[in-house]
């Protein structure tokens, strides 16, 4: 491990958030600026890649300037490295952040460190907010559950940057299921927060959705939930599923809430039980949860409660650090930088990059 100031400037643009952060020693956030495109994409009910890439171009420099001002970086020589998300994500979106990071590294003669976005979601658990009290870092072995819009998997971490894949989704990601079912129920984009809110208002809780256990594996399957939701909606409307349109069904609020509850309950149940079983099996000291779906308060408390009963500690970052941000790239980037990871001017976007096999 080489030394240095420990200060990493990180750039993230893999999906629909344009983000720049400065993080010290892989943990302490100095600044974490995120320009969200949620309002832009809610009009289309989802992300249009071309629109996302253009918005990154519009916001990248103002976001960088704000981060630089907030962190008081006047002399770039004080930084140890520039970290950037190289993948996975949308090619055009990734390219904007990568080009920005390459330019900064070249201009200021700093090492360029490529980071896997999924690794970033895990390392969000290491972060400390500005002013937050010090606390111990997650103890290894760690079981990490990553639940985002594009990915859902469980990995074991025996040490920093060492991952062993335990299981993954065989079809939709958990966040994708939230988004699809949200759209079906006529809720705004993104579906995750909207379903959570609708579910909280459910009076009756007897609409039970199926659980895909997939035997004793640590794999997941969520695509059946969309089919189950369609069946429930058709029943509610008193029509045949085949006659039903695809999205934005007009249902009474009470039915939306009950269906949102049943759906969320199924996702949370499967994620929680599989994560706990994996943690027990490998003798994990810590469970770490990351990715946009980890912002879900029902999932957070279910995992926390279960883990407490098993004597395992849990770290779920605050919701703003579960969804896409650059501070998590700065945390992972620090450990990558110290392990000697370097990229050159030929660094390319890797839309389908994997974390572990
Ligand atoms: O990690 P993320 O910000 O972006 C990706 O890398 O995909 O995750 C976005 C996903 C979306 O599918 C969104 O619906 C979901 O996270 N999400 C939630 C919640 N907040 C965001 N899902 C469930 N409950 C939430 N509160
Ligand atoms: Zn993400």
PDB file of N, CA and C in Angstrom, residues 257-313:
ATOM      1  N   UNK A 257     -52.746   0.625  -2.537  1.00  0.00           N
ATOM      2  CA  UNK A 257     -51.994   0.462  -1.288  1.00  0.00           C
ATOM      3  C   UNK A 257     -51.864  -1.009  -0.907  1.00  0.00           C
ATOM      4  N   UNK A 258     -52.960  -1.748  -1.030  1.00  0.00           N
ATOM      5  CA  UNK A 258     -52.930  -3.165  -0.638  1.00  0.00           C
ATOM      6  C   UNK A 258     -52.010  -3.979  -1.548  1.00  0.00           C
ATOM      7  N   UNK A 259     -52.065  -3.688  -2.854  1.00  0.00           N
ATOM      8  CA  UNK A 259     -51.208  -4.412  -3.790  1.00  0.00           C
ATOM      9  C   UNK A 259     -49.750  -4.018  -3.581  1.00  0.00           C
ATOM     10  N   UNK A 260     -49.517  -2.749  -3.334  1.00  0.00           N
ATOM     11  CA  UNK A 260     -48.143  -2.293  -3.076  1.00  0.00           C
ATOM     12  C   UNK A 260     -47.608  -2.990  -1.828  1.00  0.00           C
ATOM     13  N   UNK A 261     -48.448  -3.116  -0.823  1.00  0.00           N
ATOM     14  CA  UNK A 261     -48.029  -3.774   0.416  1.00  0.00           C
ATOM     15  C   UNK A 261     -47.672  -5.248   0.165  1.00  0.00           C
ATOM     16  N   UNK A 262     -48.575  -5.944  -0.526  1.00  0.00           N
ATOM     17  CA  UNK A 262     -48.359  -7.379  -0.782  1.00  0.00           C
ATOM     18  C   UNK A 262     -47.086  -7.620  -1.585  1.00  0.00           C
ATOM     19  N   UNK A 263     -46.877  -6.787  -2.596  1.00  0.00           N
ATOM     20  CA  UNK A 263     -45.685  -6.914  -3.434  1.00  0.00           C
ATOM     21  C   UNK A 263     -44.417  -6.660  -2.601  1.00  0.00           C
ATOM     22  N   UNK A 264     -44.411  -5.552  -1.883  1.00  0.00           N
ATOM     23  CA  UNK A 264     -43.223  -5.172  -1.100  1.00  0.00           C
ATOM     24  C   UNK A 264     -42.908  -6.214  -0.034  1.00  0.00           C
ATOM     25  N   UNK A 265     -43.981  -6.746   0.572  1.00  0.00           N
ATOM     26  CA  UNK A 265     -43.811  -7.745   1.620  1.00  0.00           C
ATOM     27  C   UNK A 265     -43.096  -8.986   1.069  1.00  0.00           C
ATOM     28  N   UNK A 266     -43.452  -9.367  -0.159  1.00  0.00           N
ATOM     29  CA  UNK A 266     -42.821 -10.538  -0.776  1.00  0.00           C
ATOM     30  C   UNK A 266     -41.346 -10.275  -1.049  1.00  0.00           C
ATOM     31  N   UNK A 267     -41.030  -9.114  -1.634  1.00  0.00           N
ATOM     32  CA  UNK A 267     -39.630  -8.792  -1.949  1.00  0.00           C
ATOM     33  C   UNK A 267     -38.799  -8.738  -0.667  1.00  0.00           C
ATOM     34  N   UNK A 268     -39.326  -8.064   0.343  1.00  0.00           N
ATOM     35  CA  UNK A 268     -38.580  -7.895   1.602  1.00  0.00           C
ATOM     36  C   UNK A 268     -38.361  -9.253   2.275  1.00  0.00           C
ATOM     37  N   UNK A 269     -39.390 -10.091   2.253  1.00  0.00           N
ATOM     38  CA  UNK A 269     -39.308 -11.400   2.895  1.00  0.00           C
ATOM     39  C   UNK A 269     -38.178 -12.233   2.273  1.00  0.00           C
ATOM     40  N   UNK A 270     -38.159 -12.307   0.941  1.00  0.00           N
ATOM     41  CA  UNK A 270     -37.152 -13.120   0.254  1.00  0.00           C
ATOM     42  C   UNK A 270     -35.745 -12.537   0.462  1.00  0.00           C
ATOM     43  N   UNK A 271     -35.609 -11.233   0.291  1.00  0.00           N
ATOM     44  CA  UNK A 271     -34.283 -10.614   0.447  1.00  0.00           C
ATOM     45  C   UNK A 271     -33.753 -10.827   1.862  1.00  0.00           C
ATOM     46  N   UNK A 272     -34.622 -10.638   2.844  1.00  0.00           N
ATOM     47  CA  UNK A 272     -34.191 -10.735   4.241  1.00  0.00           C
ATOM     48  C   UNK A 272     -33.794 -12.168   4.589  1.00  0.00           C
ATOM     49  N   UNK A 273     -34.649 -13.133   4.257  1.00  0.00           N
ATOM     50  CA  UNK A 273     -34.365 -14.518   4.660  1.00  0.00           C
ATOM     51  C   UNK A 273     -33.104 -15.043   3.978  1.00  0.00           C
ATOM     52  N   UNK A 274     -32.940 -14.743   2.683  1.00  0.00           N
ATOM     53  CA  UNK A 274     -31.749 -15.256   1.975  1.00  0.00           C
ATOM     54  C   UNK A 274     -30.485 -14.605   2.515  1.00  0.00           C
ATOM     55  N   UNK A 275     -30.552 -13.326   2.810  1.00  0.00           N
ATOM     56  CA  UNK A 275     -29.365 -12.634   3.323  1.00  0.00           C
ATOM     57  C   UNK A 275     -28.962 -13.205   4.681  1.00  0.00           C
ATOM     58  N   UNK A 276     -29.935 -13.421   5.537  1.00  0.00           N
ATOM     59  CA  UNK A 276     -29.630 -13.960   6.873  1.00  0.00           C
ATOM     60  C   UNK A 276     -29.091 -15.378   6.797  1.00  0.00           C
ATOM     61  N   UNK A 277     -29.665 -16.177   5.893  1.00  0.00           N
ATOM     62  CA  UNK A 277     -29.192 -17.554   5.755  1.00  0.00           C
ATOM     63  C   UNK A 277     -27.753 -17.559   5.229  1.00  0.00           C
ATOM     64  N   UNK A 278     -27.459 -16.662   4.286  1.00  0.00           N
ATOM     65  CA  UNK A 278     -26.083 -16.575   3.759  1.00  0.00           C
ATOM     66  C   UNK A 278     -25.130 -16.149   4.878  1.00  0.00           C
ATOM     67  N   UNK A 279     -25.543 -15.185   5.665  1.00  0.00           N
ATOM     68  CA  UNK A 279     -24.677 -14.683   6.733  1.00  0.00           C
ATOM     69  C   UNK A 279     -24.407 -15.781   7.758  1.00  0.00           C
ATOM     70  N   UNK A 280     -25.434 -16.555   8.103  1.00  0.00           N
ATOM     71  CA  UNK A 280     -25.272 -17.665   9.051  1.00  0.00           C
ATOM     72  C   UNK A 280     -24.312 -18.707   8.476  1.00  0.00           C
ATOM     73  N   UNK A 281     -24.541 -19.028   7.206  1.00  0.00           N
ATOM     74  CA  UNK A 281     -23.772 -20.102   6.581  1.00  0.00           C
ATOM     75  C   UNK A 281     -22.275 -19.804   6.524  1.00  0.00           C
ATOM     76  N   UNK A 282     -21.916 -18.542   6.229  1.00  0.00           N
ATOM     77  CA  UNK A 282     -20.482 -18.240   6.126  1.00  0.00           C
ATOM     78  C   UNK A 282     -19.921 -17.675   7.431  1.00  0.00           C
ATOM     79  N   UNK A 283     -20.764 -17.560   8.440  1.00  0.00           N
ATOM     80  CA  UNK A 283     -20.296 -17.021   9.715  1.00  0.00           C
ATOM     81  C   UNK A 283     -19.906 -15.556   9.624  1.00  0.00           C
ATOM     82  N   UNK A 284     -20.742 -14.771   8.931  1.00  0.00           N
ATOM     83  CA  UNK A 284     -20.433 -13.351   8.732  1.00  0.00           C
ATOM     84  C   UNK A 284     -20.501 -12.572  10.043  1.00  0.00           C
ATOM     85  N   UNK A 285     -19.587 -11.619  10.198  1.00  0.00           N
ATOM     86  CA  UNK A 285     -19.682 -10.708  11.344  1.00  0.00           C
ATOM     87  C   UNK A 285     -20.609  -9.548  11.033  1.00  0.00           C
ATOM     88  N   UNK A 286     -20.638  -9.182   9.733  1.00  0.00           N
ATOM     89  CA  UNK A 286     -21.411  -7.998   9.358  1.00  0.00           C
ATOM     90  C   UNK A 286     -22.225  -8.243   8.093  1.00  0.00           C
ATOM     91  N   UNK A 287     -23.443  -7.717   8.091  1.00  0.00           N
ATOM     92  CA  UNK A 287     -24.247  -7.677   6.866  1.00  0.00           C
ATOM     93  C   UNK A 287     -24.255  -6.234   6.396  1.00  0.00           C
ATOM     94  N   UNK A 288     -23.939  -6.047   5.120  1.00  0.00           N
ATOM     95  CA  UNK A 288     -23.943  -4.723   4.525  1.00  0.00           C
ATOM     96  C   UNK A 288     -25.004  -4.727   3.430  1.00  0.00           C
ATOM     97  N   UNK A 289     -25.816  -3.696   3.371  1.00  0.00           N
ATOM     98  CA  UNK A 289     -26.838  -3.622   2.325  1.00  0.00           C
ATOM     99  C   UNK A 289     -26.652  -2.317   1.556  1.00  0.00           C
ATOM    100  N   UNK A 290     -26.699  -2.396   0.232  1.00  0.00           N
ATOM    101  CA  UNK A 290     -26.517  -1.189  -0.566  1.00  0.00           C
ATOM    102  C   UNK A 290     -27.331  -1.228  -1.836  1.00  0.00           C
ATOM    103  N   UNK A 291     -27.372  -0.087  -2.544  1.00  0.00           N
ATOM    104  CA  UNK A 291     -28.170   0.030  -3.771  1.00  0.00           C
ATOM    105  C   UNK A 291     -29.490   0.709  -3.458  1.00  0.00           C
ATOM    106  N   UNK A 292     -30.114   1.236  -4.488  1.00  0.00           N
ATOM    107  CA  UNK A 292     -31.308   2.063  -4.303  1.00  0.00           C
ATOM    108  C   UNK A 292     -32.403   1.415  -3.456  1.00  0.00           C
ATOM    109  N   UNK A 293     -32.630   0.110  -3.613  1.00  0.00           N
ATOM    110  CA  UNK A 293     -33.717  -0.548  -2.873  1.00  0.00           C
ATOM    111  C   UNK A 293     -33.411  -0.597  -1.363  1.00  0.00           C
ATOM    112  N   UNK A 294     -32.124  -0.476  -1.010  1.00  0.00           N
ATOM    113  CA  UNK A 294     -31.757  -0.440   0.418  1.00  0.00           C
ATOM    114  C   UNK A 294     -32.249   0.838   1.090  1.00  0.00           C
ATOM    115  N   UNK A 295     -32.732   1.781   0.277  1.00  0.00           N
ATOM    116  CA  UNK A 295     -33.346   2.983   0.860  1.00  0.00           C
ATOM    117  C   UNK A 295     -34.728   2.653   1.418  1.00  0.00           C
ATOM    118  N   UNK A 296     -35.216   1.461   1.133  1.00  0.00           N
ATOM    119  CA  UNK A 296     -36.564   1.067   1.579  1.00  0.00           C
ATOM    120  C   UNK A 296     -36.574   0.797   3.089  1.00  0.00           C
ATOM    121  N   UNK A 297     -37.381   1.551   3.803  1.00  0.00           N
ATOM    122  CA  UNK A 297     -37.326   1.483   5.270  1.00  0.00           C
ATOM    123  C   UNK A 297     -37.848   0.153   5.810  1.00  0.00           C
ATOM    124  N   UNK A 298     -38.764  -0.483   5.074  1.00  0.00           N
ATOM    125  CA  UNK A 298     -39.291  -1.774   5.532  1.00  0.00           C
ATOM    126  C   UNK A 298     -38.203  -2.846   5.406  1.00  0.00           C
ATOM    127  N   UNK A 299     -37.472  -2.815   4.302  1.00  0.00           N
ATOM    128  CA  UNK A 299     -36.366  -3.765   4.117  1.00  0.00           C
ATOM    129  C   UNK A 299     -35.281  -3.522   5.166  1.00  0.00           C
ATOM    130  N   UNK A 300     -34.957  -2.260   5.385  1.00  0.00           N
ATOM    131  CA  UNK A 300     -33.912  -1.933   6.351  1.00  0.00           C
ATOM    132  C   UNK A 300     -34.255  -2.477   7.726  1.00  0.00           C
ATOM    133  N   UNK A 301     -35.501  -2.210   8.173  1.00  0.00           N
ATOM    134  CA  UNK A 301     -35.794  -2.657   9.535  1.00  0.00           C
ATOM    135  C   UNK A 301     -35.951  -4.163   9.616  1.00  0.00           C
ATOM    136  N   UNK A 302     -36.439  -4.802   8.543  1.00  0.00           N
ATOM    137  CA  UNK A 302     -36.550  -6.272   8.576  1.00  0.00           C
ATOM    138  C   UNK A 302     -35.163  -6.897   8.733  1.00  0.00           C
ATOM    139  N   UNK A 303     -34.194  -6.426   7.955  1.00  0.00           N
ATOM    140  CA  UNK A 303     -32.847  -7.005   8.040  1.00  0.00           C
ATOM    141  C   UNK A 303     -32.218  -6.677   9.392  1.00  0.00           C
ATOM    142  N   UNK A 304     -32.409  -5.462   9.860  1.00  0.00           N
ATOM    143  CA  UNK A 304     -31.836  -5.089  11.160  1.00  0.00           C
ATOM    144  C   UNK A 304     -32.392  -5.951  12.294  1.00  0.00           C
ATOM    145  N   UNK A 305     -33.701  -6.157  12.263  1.00  0.00           N
ATOM    146  CA  UNK A 305     -34.330  -6.945  13.343  1.00  0.00           C
ATOM    147  C   UNK A 305     -33.856  -8.394  13.334  1.00  0.00           C
ATOM    148  N   UNK A 306     -33.856  -8.971  12.144  1.00  0.00           N
ATOM    149  CA  UNK A 306     -33.440 -10.377  12.022  1.00  0.00           C
ATOM    150  C   UNK A 306     -31.984 -10.560  12.408  1.00  0.00           C
ATOM    151  N   UNK A 307     -31.128  -9.631  11.945  1.00  0.00           N
ATOM    152  CA  UNK A 307     -29.700  -9.766  12.206  1.00  0.00           C
ATOM    153  C   UNK A 307     -29.421  -9.629  13.695  1.00  0.00           C
ATOM    154  N   UNK A 308     -30.158  -8.769  14.337  1.00  0.00           N
ATOM    155  CA  UNK A 308     -29.964  -8.599  15.784  1.00  0.00           C
ATOM    156  C   UNK A 308     -30.250  -9.920  16.498  1.00  0.00           C
ATOM    157  N   UNK A 309     -31.312 -10.582  16.062  1.00  0.00           N
ATOM    158  CA  UNK A 309     -31.668 -11.870  16.656  1.00  0.00           C
ATOM    159  C   UNK A 309     -30.572 -12.922  16.418  1.00  0.00           C
ATOM    160  N   UNK A 310     -29.812 -12.768  15.321  1.00  0.00           N
ATOM    161  CA  UNK A 310     -28.734 -13.718  15.004  1.00  0.00           C
ATOM    162  C   UNK A 310     -27.373 -13.244  15.533  1.00  0.00           C
ATOM    163  N   UNK A 311     -27.336 -12.113  16.214  1.00  0.00           N
ATOM    164  CA  UNK A 311     -26.076 -11.578  16.754  1.00  0.00           C
ATOM    165  C   UNK A 311     -25.102 -11.111  15.679  1.00  0.00           C
ATOM    166  N   UNK A 312     -25.634 -10.634  14.570  1.00  0.00           N
ATOM    167  CA  UNK A 312     -24.780 -10.152  13.474  1.00  0.00           C
ATOM    168  C   UNK A 312     -24.999  -8.645  13.340  1.00  0.00           C
ATOM    169  N   UNK A 313     -23.916  -7.881  13.166  1.00  0.00           N
ATOM    170  CA  UNK A 313     -24.170  -6.441  13.004  1.00  0.00           C
ATOM    171  C   UNK A 313     -24.524  -6.110  11.563  1.00  0.00           C
TER     172      UNK A 313
END
